[in-house]
Coordinates of C-alpha atoms and ligand atoms in Angstrom, one line a residue:
M126 CA 28.4 -8.8 3.8
I127 CA 29.2 -7.3 7.2
L128 CA 29.1 -3.8 5.6
N129 CA 25.7 -4.6 4.1
V130 CA 24.3 -5.6 7.5
F131 CA 25.8 -2.5 9.1
S132 CA 24.6 0.0 6.5
G133 CA 21.1 -1.7 6.6
V134 CA 20.9 -1.3 10.4
I135 CA 22.0 2.4 10.2
F136 CA 19.5 3.1 7.4
G137 CA 16.7 1.2 9.2
L138 CA 17.3 3.2 12.4
I139 CA 17.3 6.6 10.6
I140 CA 14.0 5.8 8.7
S141 CA 12.2 4.4 11.7
I142 CA 13.3 7.0 14.2
I143 CA 12.4 9.9 11.8
S144 CA 9.0 8.3 11.0
Y145 CA 8.2 7.8 14.7
K146 CA 9.2 11.4 15.6
L147 CA 7.1 12.8 12.8
K148 CA 4.1 10.6 14.0
L149 CA 3.9 8.8 10.7
L150 CA 4.2 5.5 12.5
K151 CA 3.2 4.0 15.9
L152 CA 6.0 2.5 17.9
N153 CA 5.2 -1.1 16.7
G154 CA 5.0 0.3 13.1
A155 CA 8.4 2.0 13.5
I156 CA 9.9 -1.3 14.8
A157 CA 8.5 -3.2 11.8
T158 CA 9.8 -0.5 9.5
F159 CA 13.3 -0.8 11.0
F160 CA 13.5 -4.5 10.2
L161 CA 12.0 -4.0 6.7
A162 CA 14.3 -1.1 5.9
W163 CA 17.3 -3.2 7.2
I164 CA 16.5 -6.1 4.9
I165 CA 15.7 -3.9 1.8
F166 CA 18.6 -1.5 2.1
G167 CA 21.1 -4.0 3.5
F168 CA 20.5 -6.6 0.7
G169 CA 19.0 -4.5 -2.1
H170 CA 20.9 -1.3 -1.7
V171 CA 19.7 1.9 -3.6
K172 CA 18.1 0.0 -6.5
W173 CA 15.6 -1.8 -4.3
T174 CA 15.3 1.0 -1.7
V175 CA 14.3 3.9 -4.0
P176 CA 10.8 2.7 -5.0
I177 CA 9.6 1.7 -1.5
L178 CA 11.1 4.9 0.0
I179 CA 9.3 7.1 -2.5
F180 CA 6.1 5.2 -1.8
F181 CA 6.6 5.7 2.0
I182 CA 7.6 9.4 1.9
L183 CA 5.0 10.6 -0.6
S184 CA 2.2 8.5 0.8
S185 CA 2.9 9.8 4.3
L186 CA 2.9 13.4 3.2
L187 CA -0.3 12.8 1.2
S188 CA -1.9 11.2 4.2
K189 CA -1.1 14.2 6.4
L190 CA -2.4 16.5 3.7
Q191 CA -5.6 14.5 3.4
K192 CA -6.1 14.7 7.2
K193 CA -5.7 18.5 7.1
I194 CA -8.0 19.1 4.2
N195 CA -10.8 16.6 4.8
P196 CA -10.5 15.3 8.4
K197 CA -14.2 14.1 8.7
I198 CA -13.7 11.2 6.3
N199 CA -11.2 9.5 8.7
S200 CA -14.0 8.1 10.9
V201 CA -15.0 5.7 8.2
F202 CA -11.5 4.3 7.8
Q203 CA -10.6 1.2 9.7
K204 CA -7.4 2.8 11.2
G205 CA -6.1 6.3 11.5
N206 CA -3.3 8.0 9.7
V207 CA -0.6 6.8 12.0
R208 CA 0.4 3.4 10.6
D209 CA 1.0 0.4 12.9
H210 CA 3.1 -2.8 12.3
V211 CA 0.3 -4.7 10.6
Q212 CA -0.2 -1.9 8.0
V213 CA 3.6 -1.7 7.5
L214 CA 3.8 -5.5 6.8
A215 CA 0.6 -5.6 4.7
N216 CA 2.2 -3.0 2.4
G217 CA 5.9 -3.9 2.6
G218 CA 6.0 -7.6 3.8
F219 CA 5.7 -9.2 0.3
P220 CA 8.2 -6.8 -1.2
G221 CA 10.6 -7.6 1.7
I222 CA 10.2 -11.4 0.9
L223 CA 11.1 -10.7 -2.7
V224 CA 14.3 -9.0 -1.7
L225 CA 15.3 -12.1 0.3
I226 CA 14.2 -14.5 -2.5
N227 CA 16.4 -12.5 -4.9
Q228 CA 19.4 -13.0 -2.6
I229 CA 19.0 -16.8 -3.0
H230 CA 18.3 -16.7 -6.7
S231 CA 18.9 -13.4 -8.4
S232 CA 16.6 -12.6 -11.3
E233 CA 15.4 -9.4 -13.0
L234 CA 11.9 -10.8 -12.8
F235 CA 11.9 -10.6 -9.0
Y236 CA 12.8 -6.9 -9.2
I237 CA 9.9 -6.3 -11.7
A238 CA 7.5 -8.1 -9.3
Y239 CA 8.9 -6.2 -6.4
V240 CA 8.3 -2.8 -8.0
S241 CA 4.9 -3.9 -9.2
A242 CA 3.9 -5.0 -5.7
I243 CA 4.8 -1.5 -4.4
A244 CA 3.0 0.1 -7.4
A245 CA -0.1 -1.8 -6.4
V246 CA -0.1 -0.7 -2.7
C247 CA 0.9 2.9 -3.7
S248 CA -1.9 3.0 -6.3
D249 CA -4.4 1.7 -3.7
T250 CA -3.1 4.2 -1.0
W251 CA -3.2 7.2 -3.3
A252 CA -6.7 6.2 -4.6
T253 CA -7.9 6.5 -1.0
E254 CA -5.9 9.6 0.0
I255 CA -6.5 11.6 -3.2
G256 CA -10.0 10.2 -3.6
T257 CA -11.0 11.6 -0.2
L258 CA -9.2 15.0 -0.5
I259 CA -12.4 16.7 -1.4
K260 CA -16.1 15.6 -1.5
A261 CA -16.6 13.3 -4.5
K262 CA -19.4 11.1 -5.6
T263 CA -18.3 7.5 -4.8
F264 CA -19.7 4.3 -6.2
N265 CA -19.4 0.6 -5.4
I266 CA -17.0 -1.0 -7.9
I267 CA -19.3 -4.0 -8.3
N268 CA -22.9 -2.7 -8.5
F269 CA -22.3 1.1 -9.0
H270 CA -24.6 2.0 -6.2
Q271 CA -23.6 5.2 -4.5
V272 CA -21.6 4.6 -1.3
E273 CA -20.0 6.4 1.6
Q274 CA -16.8 8.2 0.5
G275 CA -13.7 6.4 1.8
I276 CA -15.2 2.9 2.3
S277 CA -13.4 -0.1 0.8
G278 CA -14.7 -1.0 -2.7
G279 CA -15.8 2.5 -3.4
V280 CA -14.5 4.1 -6.5
S281 CA -14.6 7.7 -7.9
L282 CA -13.1 9.6 -10.7
L283 CA -10.8 11.4 -8.3
G284 CA -9.8 8.1 -6.7
F285 CA -9.0 6.6 -10.0
T286 CA -6.8 9.6 -10.9
G287 CA -5.0 9.0 -7.6
A288 CA -4.6 5.3 -8.4
A289 CA -3.1 6.1 -11.8
L290 CA -0.7 8.7 -10.3
G291 CA 0.4 6.2 -7.6
A292 CA 1.2 3.5 -10.1
I293 CA 3.0 6.0 -12.5
I294 CA 5.2 7.4 -9.7
I295 CA 6.4 3.9 -8.6
S296 CA 7.1 2.7 -12.2
T297 CA 9.0 5.9 -12.9
S298 CA 11.1 5.5 -9.7
A299 CA 12.6 2.2 -11.0
L300 CA 13.5 3.8 -14.4
P301 CA 17.3 3.9 -13.8
W302 CA 17.4 0.1 -13.2
L303 CA 15.1 -1.1 -16.0
N304 CA 16.4 -2.6 -19.3
N305 CA 13.4 -2.4 -21.6
I306 CA 12.3 0.9 -20.1
S307 CA 9.0 1.6 -22.1
E308 CA 7.8 -2.0 -21.9
L309 CA 8.7 -2.6 -18.3
M310 CA 7.4 0.7 -17.1
T311 CA 4.1 0.0 -18.8
I312 CA 3.9 -3.5 -17.3
I313 CA 4.6 -2.1 -13.8
F314 CA 2.0 0.6 -14.2
I315 CA -0.7 -1.8 -15.4
S316 CA 0.2 -4.4 -12.7
G317 CA -0.1 -1.7 -10.1
L318 CA -3.5 -0.6 -11.4
L319 CA -4.7 -4.2 -11.6
G320 CA -3.5 -4.8 -8.0
S321 CA -5.4 -1.8 -6.7
T322 CA -8.5 -2.7 -8.7
L323 CA -8.4 -6.1 -7.1
D324 CA -8.1 -4.4 -3.8
S325 CA -11.3 -2.5 -4.5
V326 CA -13.1 -5.7 -5.7
L327 CA -12.1 -7.6 -2.6
G328 CA -12.9 -4.6 -0.5
S329 CA -16.4 -4.5 -1.9
T330 CA -17.1 -8.2 -1.8
L331 CA -15.2 -10.2 0.7
Q332 CA -14.0 -7.6 3.2
G333 CA -16.0 -7.4 6.5
K334 CA -18.5 -4.5 6.7
F335 CA -20.2 -3.3 9.8
N336 CA -23.0 -0.9 10.8
C337 CA -22.3 1.5 13.7
I338 CA -25.2 1.4 16.2
I339 CA -24.5 5.0 17.3
C340 CA -23.8 7.0 14.0
D341 CA -25.6 4.5 11.7
K342 CA -22.7 4.6 9.2
T343 CA -21.4 1.6 7.2
V344 CA -17.9 1.2 8.7
E345 CA -14.9 -1.2 8.5
N346 CA -14.3 -1.4 12.2
K347 CA -15.7 -3.9 14.6
I348 CA -15.9 -1.1 17.1
H349 CA -17.1 2.4 16.1
C350 CA -18.1 5.4 18.2
G351 CA -16.9 3.4 21.2
K352 CA -19.5 0.6 20.7
N353 CA -19.5 -2.8 19.0
S354 CA -20.8 -2.4 15.5
V355 CA -23.1 -4.9 13.8
H356 CA -21.7 -7.2 11.1
I357 CA -23.5 -6.6 7.8
N358 CA -21.6 -8.6 5.2
G359 CA -18.2 -9.9 4.1
V360 CA -15.8 -12.1 6.1
T361 CA -15.5 -10.7 9.6
W362 CA -11.7 -11.2 9.9
L363 CA -10.9 -10.1 6.3
N364 CA -9.9 -6.5 7.0
N365 CA -8.2 -3.8 5.0
D366 CA -4.7 -5.1 5.9
A367 CA -5.4 -8.6 4.5
V368 CA -6.9 -7.0 1.3
N369 CA -3.8 -4.8 0.9
L370 CA -1.5 -7.8 1.3
A371 CA -3.5 -9.6 -1.4
A372 CA -3.2 -6.5 -3.7
S373 CA 0.6 -6.4 -3.3
F374 CA 0.9 -10.1 -4.0
F375 CA -1.3 -9.9 -7.1
G376 CA 0.5 -6.8 -8.4
G377 CA 3.7 -8.8 -8.4
F378 CA 2.1 -11.9 -9.8
F379 CA 0.4 -9.9 -12.7
S380 CA 3.7 -8.3 -13.6
I381 CA 5.5 -11.7 -14.0
A382 CA 2.6 -13.0 -16.1
L383 CA 2.7 -9.9 -18.3
V384 CA 6.5 -10.1 -18.7
K385 CA 6.1 -13.8 -19.8
L386 CA 3.3 -12.9 -22.2
I387 CA 4.7 -9.8 -23.8
I388 CA 8.6 -9.8 -23.6
Ligands
LIG40 ZN1 -20.1 5.4 14.6

């Protein structure tokens, strides 16, 4: 137990310091990552750490690449590429809770839900990062009207390819620890895709959208171009982070439902 706590602290420090130095995370994001990594590595060891670490490293690299190749798109996004504590917890908070729940009552089902929750946020992240690498026609997931590339609820063929890749990578990362490999990998993949689809649906319907009074773009920020933007539709406080949290929760929830139905 003492050794677990100690190794978790060391691992948390290494991850958060490197991420902060590489400008992947803001200071508050690095602090949140420290606690999350401490819990996950300290209690879950390699088995629970590998999927979320792969998500974090590959998504950070992809995000840097996206910013280099197509920097213009970032002004539409709610936040920049350097993640803060709210983004860290929106993506990793629910998985962190599952690690703790599994400490109290150990079950393979919690691990499937954990990996699926990460598959959902990875699928969503990669849909955005890969979907905005180059200029691509983007459509609203609900009414198929053409929309601004990078806006929540917008879908494109390129984005869907990213979503599928993100879900596949995470389901594969758990392969050494799965019993029914083909069934469970498929369930994690589908749950991840469903979670990120739900993210797009919520992003298109309930998430707050604003109009910038300076550049006249539809944006997700209450402030754009340094001025207060005008609320167009959606729930004002329901932002990208809340939608991501919902996607991770539903990714985990779908997987448990699928395991109960199929296996
Ligand atoms: Zn603007």
